Short mmCIF file of C-alpha atoms and ligand atoms in Angstrom, two decimals:
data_model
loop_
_atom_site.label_atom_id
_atom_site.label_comp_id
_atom_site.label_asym_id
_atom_site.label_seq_id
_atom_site.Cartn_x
_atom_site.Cartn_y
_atom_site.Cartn_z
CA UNK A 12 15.25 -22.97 3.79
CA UNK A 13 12.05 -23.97 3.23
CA UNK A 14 9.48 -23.20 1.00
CA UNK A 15 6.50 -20.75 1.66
CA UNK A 16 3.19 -22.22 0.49
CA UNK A 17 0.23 -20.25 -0.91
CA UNK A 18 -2.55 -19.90 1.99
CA UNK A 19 -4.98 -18.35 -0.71
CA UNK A 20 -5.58 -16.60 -3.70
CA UNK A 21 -8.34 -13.76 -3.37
CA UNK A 22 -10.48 -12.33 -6.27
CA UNK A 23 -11.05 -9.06 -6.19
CA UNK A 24 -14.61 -8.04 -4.37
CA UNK A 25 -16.82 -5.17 -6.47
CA UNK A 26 -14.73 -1.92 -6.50
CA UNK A 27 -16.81 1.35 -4.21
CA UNK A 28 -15.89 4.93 -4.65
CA UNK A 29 -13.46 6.51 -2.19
CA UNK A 30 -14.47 10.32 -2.43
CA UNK A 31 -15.04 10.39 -6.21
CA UNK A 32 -11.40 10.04 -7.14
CA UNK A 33 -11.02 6.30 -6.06
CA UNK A 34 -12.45 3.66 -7.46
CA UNK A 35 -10.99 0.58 -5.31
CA UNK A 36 -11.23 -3.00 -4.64
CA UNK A 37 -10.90 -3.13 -0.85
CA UNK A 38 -8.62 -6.29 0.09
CA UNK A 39 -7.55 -5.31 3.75
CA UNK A 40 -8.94 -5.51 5.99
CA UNK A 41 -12.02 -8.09 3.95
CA UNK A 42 -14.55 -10.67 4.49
CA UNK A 43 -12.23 -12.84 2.86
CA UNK A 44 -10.03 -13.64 6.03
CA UNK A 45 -7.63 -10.75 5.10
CA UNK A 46 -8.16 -9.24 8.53
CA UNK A 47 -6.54 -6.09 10.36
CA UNK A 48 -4.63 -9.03 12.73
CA UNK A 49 -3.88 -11.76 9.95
CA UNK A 50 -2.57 -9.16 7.92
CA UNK A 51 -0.72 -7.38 10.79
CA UNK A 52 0.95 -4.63 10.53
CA UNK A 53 -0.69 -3.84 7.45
CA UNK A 54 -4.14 -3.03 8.64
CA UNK A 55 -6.33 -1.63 5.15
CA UNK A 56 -5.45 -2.03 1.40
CA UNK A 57 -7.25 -0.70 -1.27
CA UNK A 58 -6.27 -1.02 -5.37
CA UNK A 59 -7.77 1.23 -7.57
CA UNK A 60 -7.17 -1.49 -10.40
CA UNK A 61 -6.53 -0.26 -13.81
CA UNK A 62 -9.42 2.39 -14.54
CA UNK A 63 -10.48 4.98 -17.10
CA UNK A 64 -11.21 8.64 -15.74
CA UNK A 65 -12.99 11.04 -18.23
CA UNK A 66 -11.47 14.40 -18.88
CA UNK A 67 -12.25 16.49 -15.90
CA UNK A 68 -11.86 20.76 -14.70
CA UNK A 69 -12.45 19.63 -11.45
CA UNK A 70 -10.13 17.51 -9.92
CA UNK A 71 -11.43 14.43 -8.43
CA UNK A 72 -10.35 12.69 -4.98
CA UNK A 73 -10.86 13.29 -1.53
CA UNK A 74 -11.29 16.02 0.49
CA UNK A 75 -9.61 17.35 3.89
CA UNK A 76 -9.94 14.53 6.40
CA UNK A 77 -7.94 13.29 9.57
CA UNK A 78 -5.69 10.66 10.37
CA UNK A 79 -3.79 9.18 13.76
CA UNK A 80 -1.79 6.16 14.96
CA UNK A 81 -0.82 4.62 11.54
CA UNK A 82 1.08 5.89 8.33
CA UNK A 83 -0.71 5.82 4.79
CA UNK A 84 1.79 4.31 1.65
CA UNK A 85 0.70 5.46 -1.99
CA UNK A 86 2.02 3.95 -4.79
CA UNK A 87 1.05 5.24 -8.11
CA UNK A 88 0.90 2.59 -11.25
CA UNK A 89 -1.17 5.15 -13.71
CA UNK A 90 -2.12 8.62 -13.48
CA UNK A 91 -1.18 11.22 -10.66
CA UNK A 92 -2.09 12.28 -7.12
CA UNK A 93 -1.74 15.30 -5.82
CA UNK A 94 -1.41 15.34 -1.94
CA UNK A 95 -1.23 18.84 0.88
CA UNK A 96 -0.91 17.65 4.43
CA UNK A 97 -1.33 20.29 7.56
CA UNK A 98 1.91 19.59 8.53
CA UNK A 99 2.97 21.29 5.53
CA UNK A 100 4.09 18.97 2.90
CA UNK A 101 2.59 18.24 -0.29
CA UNK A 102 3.44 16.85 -3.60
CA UNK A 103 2.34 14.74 -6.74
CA UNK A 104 2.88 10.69 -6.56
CA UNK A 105 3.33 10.45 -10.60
CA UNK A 106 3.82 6.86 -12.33
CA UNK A 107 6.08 4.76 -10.02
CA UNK A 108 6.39 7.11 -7.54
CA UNK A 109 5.54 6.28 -3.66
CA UNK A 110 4.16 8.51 -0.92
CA UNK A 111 4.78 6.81 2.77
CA UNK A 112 3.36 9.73 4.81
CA UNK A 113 3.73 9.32 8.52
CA UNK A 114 0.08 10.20 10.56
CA UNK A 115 1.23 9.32 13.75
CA UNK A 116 -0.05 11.64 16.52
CA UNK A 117 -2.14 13.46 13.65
CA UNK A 118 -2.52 15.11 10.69
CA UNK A 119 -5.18 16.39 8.09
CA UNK A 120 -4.70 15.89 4.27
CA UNK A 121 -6.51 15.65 0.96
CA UNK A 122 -5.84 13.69 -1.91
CA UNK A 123 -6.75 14.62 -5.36
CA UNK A 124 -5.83 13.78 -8.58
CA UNK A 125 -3.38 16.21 -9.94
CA UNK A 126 -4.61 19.12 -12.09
CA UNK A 127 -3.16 18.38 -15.57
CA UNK A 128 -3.85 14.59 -15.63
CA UNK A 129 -7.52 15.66 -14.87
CA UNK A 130 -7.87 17.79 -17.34
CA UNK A 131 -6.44 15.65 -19.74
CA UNK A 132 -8.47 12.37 -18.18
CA UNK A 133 -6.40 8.96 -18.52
CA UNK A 134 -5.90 5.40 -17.02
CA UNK A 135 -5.33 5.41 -13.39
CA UNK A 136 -4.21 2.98 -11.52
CA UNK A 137 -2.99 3.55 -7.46
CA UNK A 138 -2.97 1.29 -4.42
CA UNK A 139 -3.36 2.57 -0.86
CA UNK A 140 -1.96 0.83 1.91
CA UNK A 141 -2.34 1.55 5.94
CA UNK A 142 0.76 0.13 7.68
CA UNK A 143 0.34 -0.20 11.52
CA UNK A 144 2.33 1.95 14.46
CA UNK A 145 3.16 0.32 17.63
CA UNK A 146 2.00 1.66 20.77
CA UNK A 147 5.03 3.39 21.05
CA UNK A 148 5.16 5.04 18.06
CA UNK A 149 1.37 5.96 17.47
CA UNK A 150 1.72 9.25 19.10
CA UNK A 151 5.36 10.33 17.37
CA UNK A 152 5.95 13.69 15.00
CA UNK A 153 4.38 13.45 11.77
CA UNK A 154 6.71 12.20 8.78
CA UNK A 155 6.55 12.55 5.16
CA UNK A 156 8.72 10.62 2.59
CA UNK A 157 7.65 11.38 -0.91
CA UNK A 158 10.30 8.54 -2.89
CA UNK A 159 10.14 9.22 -7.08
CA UNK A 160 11.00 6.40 -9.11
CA UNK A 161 14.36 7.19 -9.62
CA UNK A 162 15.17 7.21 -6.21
CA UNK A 163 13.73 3.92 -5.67
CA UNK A 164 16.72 1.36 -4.57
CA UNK A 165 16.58 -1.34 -7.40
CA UNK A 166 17.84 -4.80 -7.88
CA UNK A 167 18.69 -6.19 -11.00
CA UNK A 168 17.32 -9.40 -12.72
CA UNK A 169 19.80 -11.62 -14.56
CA UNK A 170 19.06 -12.85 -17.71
CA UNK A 171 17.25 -9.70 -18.22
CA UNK A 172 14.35 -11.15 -15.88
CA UNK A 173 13.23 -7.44 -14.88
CA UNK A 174 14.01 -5.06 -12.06
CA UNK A 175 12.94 -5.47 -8.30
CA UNK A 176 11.72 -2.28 -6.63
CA UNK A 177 13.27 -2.04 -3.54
CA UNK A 178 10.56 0.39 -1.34
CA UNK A 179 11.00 -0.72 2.30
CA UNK A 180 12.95 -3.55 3.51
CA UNK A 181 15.77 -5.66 1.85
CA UNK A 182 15.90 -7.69 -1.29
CA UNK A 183 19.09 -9.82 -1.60
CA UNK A 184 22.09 -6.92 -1.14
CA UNK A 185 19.48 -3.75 -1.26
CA UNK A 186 18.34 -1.79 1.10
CA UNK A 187 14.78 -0.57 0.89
CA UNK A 188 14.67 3.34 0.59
CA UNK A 189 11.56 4.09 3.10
CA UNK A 190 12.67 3.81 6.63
CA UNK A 191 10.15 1.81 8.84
CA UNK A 192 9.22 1.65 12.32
CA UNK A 193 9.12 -2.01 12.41
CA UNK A 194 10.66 -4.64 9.98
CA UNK A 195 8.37 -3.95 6.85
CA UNK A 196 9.17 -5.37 3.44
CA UNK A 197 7.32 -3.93 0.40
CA UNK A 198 8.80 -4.08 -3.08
CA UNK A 199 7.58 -4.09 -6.98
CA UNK A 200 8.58 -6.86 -8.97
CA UNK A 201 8.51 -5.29 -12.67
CA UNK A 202 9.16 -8.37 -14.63
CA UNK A 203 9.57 -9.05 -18.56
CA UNK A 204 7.57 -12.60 -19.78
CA UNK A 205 10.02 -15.71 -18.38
CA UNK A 206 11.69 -13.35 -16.01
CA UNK A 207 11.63 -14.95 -12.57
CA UNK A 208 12.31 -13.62 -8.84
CA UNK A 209 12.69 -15.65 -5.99
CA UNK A 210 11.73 -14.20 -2.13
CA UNK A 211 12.99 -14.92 1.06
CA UNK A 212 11.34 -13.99 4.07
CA UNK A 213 10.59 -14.82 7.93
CA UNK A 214 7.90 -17.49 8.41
CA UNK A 215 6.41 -15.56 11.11
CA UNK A 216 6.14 -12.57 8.59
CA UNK A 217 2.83 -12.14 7.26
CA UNK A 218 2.96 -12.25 3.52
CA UNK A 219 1.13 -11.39 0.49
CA UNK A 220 1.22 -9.99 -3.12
CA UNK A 221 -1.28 -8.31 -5.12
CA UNK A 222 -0.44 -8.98 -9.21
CA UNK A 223 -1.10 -5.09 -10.78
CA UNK A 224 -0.29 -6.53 -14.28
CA UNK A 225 0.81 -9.37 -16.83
CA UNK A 226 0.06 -12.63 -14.42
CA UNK A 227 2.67 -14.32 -12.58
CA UNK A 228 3.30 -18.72 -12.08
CA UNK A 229 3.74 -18.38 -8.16
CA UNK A 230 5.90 -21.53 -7.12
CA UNK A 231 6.05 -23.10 -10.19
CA UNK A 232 2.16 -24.16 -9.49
CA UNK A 233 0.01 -22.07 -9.63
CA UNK A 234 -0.86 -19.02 -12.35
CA UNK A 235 -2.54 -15.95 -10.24
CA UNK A 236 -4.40 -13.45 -12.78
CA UNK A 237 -4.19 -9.52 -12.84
CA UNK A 238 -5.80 -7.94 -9.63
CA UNK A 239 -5.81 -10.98 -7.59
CA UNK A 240 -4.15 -11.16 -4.49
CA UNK A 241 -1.96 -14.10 -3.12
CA UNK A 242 -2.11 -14.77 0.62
CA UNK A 243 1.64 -16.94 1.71
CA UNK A 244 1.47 -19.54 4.74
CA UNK A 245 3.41 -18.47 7.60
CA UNK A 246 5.43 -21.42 7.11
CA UNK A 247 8.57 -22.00 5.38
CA UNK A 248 10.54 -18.79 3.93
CA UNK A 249 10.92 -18.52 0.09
CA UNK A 250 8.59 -18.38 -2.78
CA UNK A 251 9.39 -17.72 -6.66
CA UNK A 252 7.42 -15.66 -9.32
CA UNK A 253 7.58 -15.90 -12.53
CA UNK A 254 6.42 -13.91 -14.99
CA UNK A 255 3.74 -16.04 -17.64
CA UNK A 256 3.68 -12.30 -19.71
CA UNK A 257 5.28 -8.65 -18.71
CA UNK A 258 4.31 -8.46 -15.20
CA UNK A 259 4.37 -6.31 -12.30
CA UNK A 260 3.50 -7.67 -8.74
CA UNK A 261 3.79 -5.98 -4.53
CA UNK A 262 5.29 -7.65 -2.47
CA UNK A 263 4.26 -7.06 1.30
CA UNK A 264 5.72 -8.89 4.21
CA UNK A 265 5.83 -7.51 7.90
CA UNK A 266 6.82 -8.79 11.09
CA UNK A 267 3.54 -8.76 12.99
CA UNK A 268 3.11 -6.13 16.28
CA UNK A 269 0.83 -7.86 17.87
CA UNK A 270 -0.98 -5.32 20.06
CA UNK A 271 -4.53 -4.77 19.89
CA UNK A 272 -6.43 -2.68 17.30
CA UNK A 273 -8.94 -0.40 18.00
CA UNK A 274 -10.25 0.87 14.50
CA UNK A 275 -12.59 3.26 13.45
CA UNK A 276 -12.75 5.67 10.26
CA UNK A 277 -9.24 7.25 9.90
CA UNK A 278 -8.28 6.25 13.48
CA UNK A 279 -6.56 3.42 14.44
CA UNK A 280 -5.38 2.67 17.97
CA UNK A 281 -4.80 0.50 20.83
CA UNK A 282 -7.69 0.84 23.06
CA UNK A 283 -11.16 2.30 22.51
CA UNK A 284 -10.26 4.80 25.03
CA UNK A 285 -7.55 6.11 22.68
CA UNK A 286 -10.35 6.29 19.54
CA UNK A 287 -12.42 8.46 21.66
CA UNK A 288 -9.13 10.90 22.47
CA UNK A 289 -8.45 11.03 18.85
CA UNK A 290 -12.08 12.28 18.03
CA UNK A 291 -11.97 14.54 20.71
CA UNK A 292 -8.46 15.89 19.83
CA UNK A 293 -9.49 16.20 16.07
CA UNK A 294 -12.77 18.17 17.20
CA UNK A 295 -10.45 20.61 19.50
CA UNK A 296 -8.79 21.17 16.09
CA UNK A 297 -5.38 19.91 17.56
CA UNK A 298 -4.40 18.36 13.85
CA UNK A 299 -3.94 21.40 12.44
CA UNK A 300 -5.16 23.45 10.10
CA UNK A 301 -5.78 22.94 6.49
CA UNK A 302 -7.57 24.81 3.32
CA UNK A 303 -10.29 22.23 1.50
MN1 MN B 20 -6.23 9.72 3.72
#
C-alpha cells in the first residue's frame, strides 16, 4: 500500500459565535480550499476549540431552527449539550459522547448547553460536523443515534499507545458503532505521548484530521499543533500519527457522492429547486412542531 501524503495543514481562522453558545472556528466548508465538494460528503465543520464559559442561569446555545437533506454529528470533548428535536428525541452529549442525528426530509431542534454545566460554567470544547445525504436518501425518516462513550466500539493500542474511538466506519477488526448511509469513517485517536496509530484508507476517500489536543508527528514528518487541521492527498492509502505529548485527534474519511450541492442556511440539497421546496415546506410548518 502506499502512503497518503499531507495535501495541507490549515490554521484555524478567527472563531464567530453560533447563537451565543458556540464559539467556533469554521473549517468546512472555508476559504482555505476546504470546500463543500473537496471535502465531500462532509459538507460544514465547525470546532468550538477549547473555551471558557462563565457561570450562567440561562443556558446558552441555539434556539429552535430547521434542518433538511443532511445529518448533523456532535461530538462533545468538554462540557455538555443538551439537544430536543420535533421528532421527539432529545438528550445530553456529555464528555465523549456523540450525537449523529439524522435531518433528512426535516426536522426542527435546539441546542443548548445543558442546565447544570451552565450553572456551574466550565471548559467547553464540541465539534459540529454536517455529513452529506445522497439524493436518495435526502428525503428519508428522520434518525437519531445518541452513542455515550461507553458504547463507543474501541480498539486497543499496543504498547499502551492509547485507544482508537471507533464512531463510524472500521478501524483494523472494529466496526464503527454509527450506521452510515454511505461509507463514512470518523474515529478519535486518544493517544498517550509516543503512542502511535497507523490509518488505512481508500485513495479516492477524502481525508482529514483536526488535532483537539496534545500535537501529533503525522508521517514521521511533520508536527501539526492543537486546533489545526490536516488535509491527506487522495493518493496512496495509509498515514501514521504519533503522539509528540497526550493527544487526541478525528479522523474523517468518506467516500465522496458526487452529486451536486445546493446550499443555503440549514438546507442542503441537490438542485436550487429543492432549496426553494424546503423553505416553502418549513414555512407550511411541515417539520413539525417544537417549544423554543
Ligand atoms: Mn442545528
Amino acid at each position: 500500500m502506499k502512503k497518503k501524503n499531507i495535501d495541507r495543514v490549515v490554521a484555524p481562522r478567527p472563531p464567530h459565535y453560533v447563537g451565543d453558545g458556540f464559539r467556533v472556528h469554521n473549517f468546512i466548508p472555508g476559504v482555505n480550499g476546504l470546500s463543500m465538494q473537496r471535502m465531500d460528503p462532509f459538507i460544514m465543520l465547525d470546532y468550538n476549540s477549547k473555551f471558557y464559559f462563565p457561570p450562567s442561569d440561562r443556558p446558552r446555545g441555539v434556539g429552535v431552527h430547521p434542518h433538511r437533506g443532511f445529518e448533523t454529528v456532535t461530538i462533545a470533548y468538554k462540557g455538555k449539550v443538551a439537544h430536543h428535536d420535533s421528532s421527539g428525541n432529545s438528550g445530553v452529549i456529555g464528555e465523549g459522547d456523540v450525537q449523529w442525528m439524522t435531518a433528512a426530509s426535516g426536522i426542527l431542534h435546539k441546542e443548548y448547553h445543558e442546565t447544570e454545566f451552565s450553572k456551574k460554567g466550565g471548559d467547553f470544547q464540541m465539534i459540529q460536523l454536517w455529513v452529506n445525504l445522497p439524493a436518495k436518501d435526502k428525503m428519508s425518516k428522520p434518525k437519531y443515534q445518541g452513542l455515550t462513550n461507553a458504547g463507543i466500539n474501541k480498539f486497543q493500542l499496543p504498547d499502551n499507545g492509547g485507544v482508537i474511538e471507533v464512531i463510524a466506519g472500521q478501524y483494523k477488526d472494529v466496526k464503527g458503532t454509527a450506521s452510515t448511509f454511505t461509507p463514512v469513517n470518523l474515529q478519535n485517536a486518544r493517544l498517550n505521548k509516543g503512542g502511535k496509530a497507523e490509518f488505512s484508507f481508500p485513495a479516492n476517500h477524502n481525508v482529514a484530521l483536526l488535532v483537539v489536543e496534545g500535537s501529533v508527528k503525522v508521517n514521521d514528518e511533520e508536527i501539526v499543533p492543537t486546533d489545526h487541521f490536516v488535509l491527506f492527498k487522495n493518493e496512496g492509502e495509509d498515514f501514521t500519527i504519533e503522539a509528540s505529548e497526550n493527544a487526541v485527534v478525528l479522523i474523517l474519511g468518506g467516500a465522496p457522492i458526487n452529486e451536486p450541492i445546493a446550499a443555503q442556511g440549514p438546507f442542503v440539497m441537490n438542485s436550487r429547486a429543492e432549496l426553494i421546496e424546503a423553505f416553502e415546506d418549513y414555512n407550511l410548518g411541515k417539520f413539525g412542531y417544537l417549544e423554543g
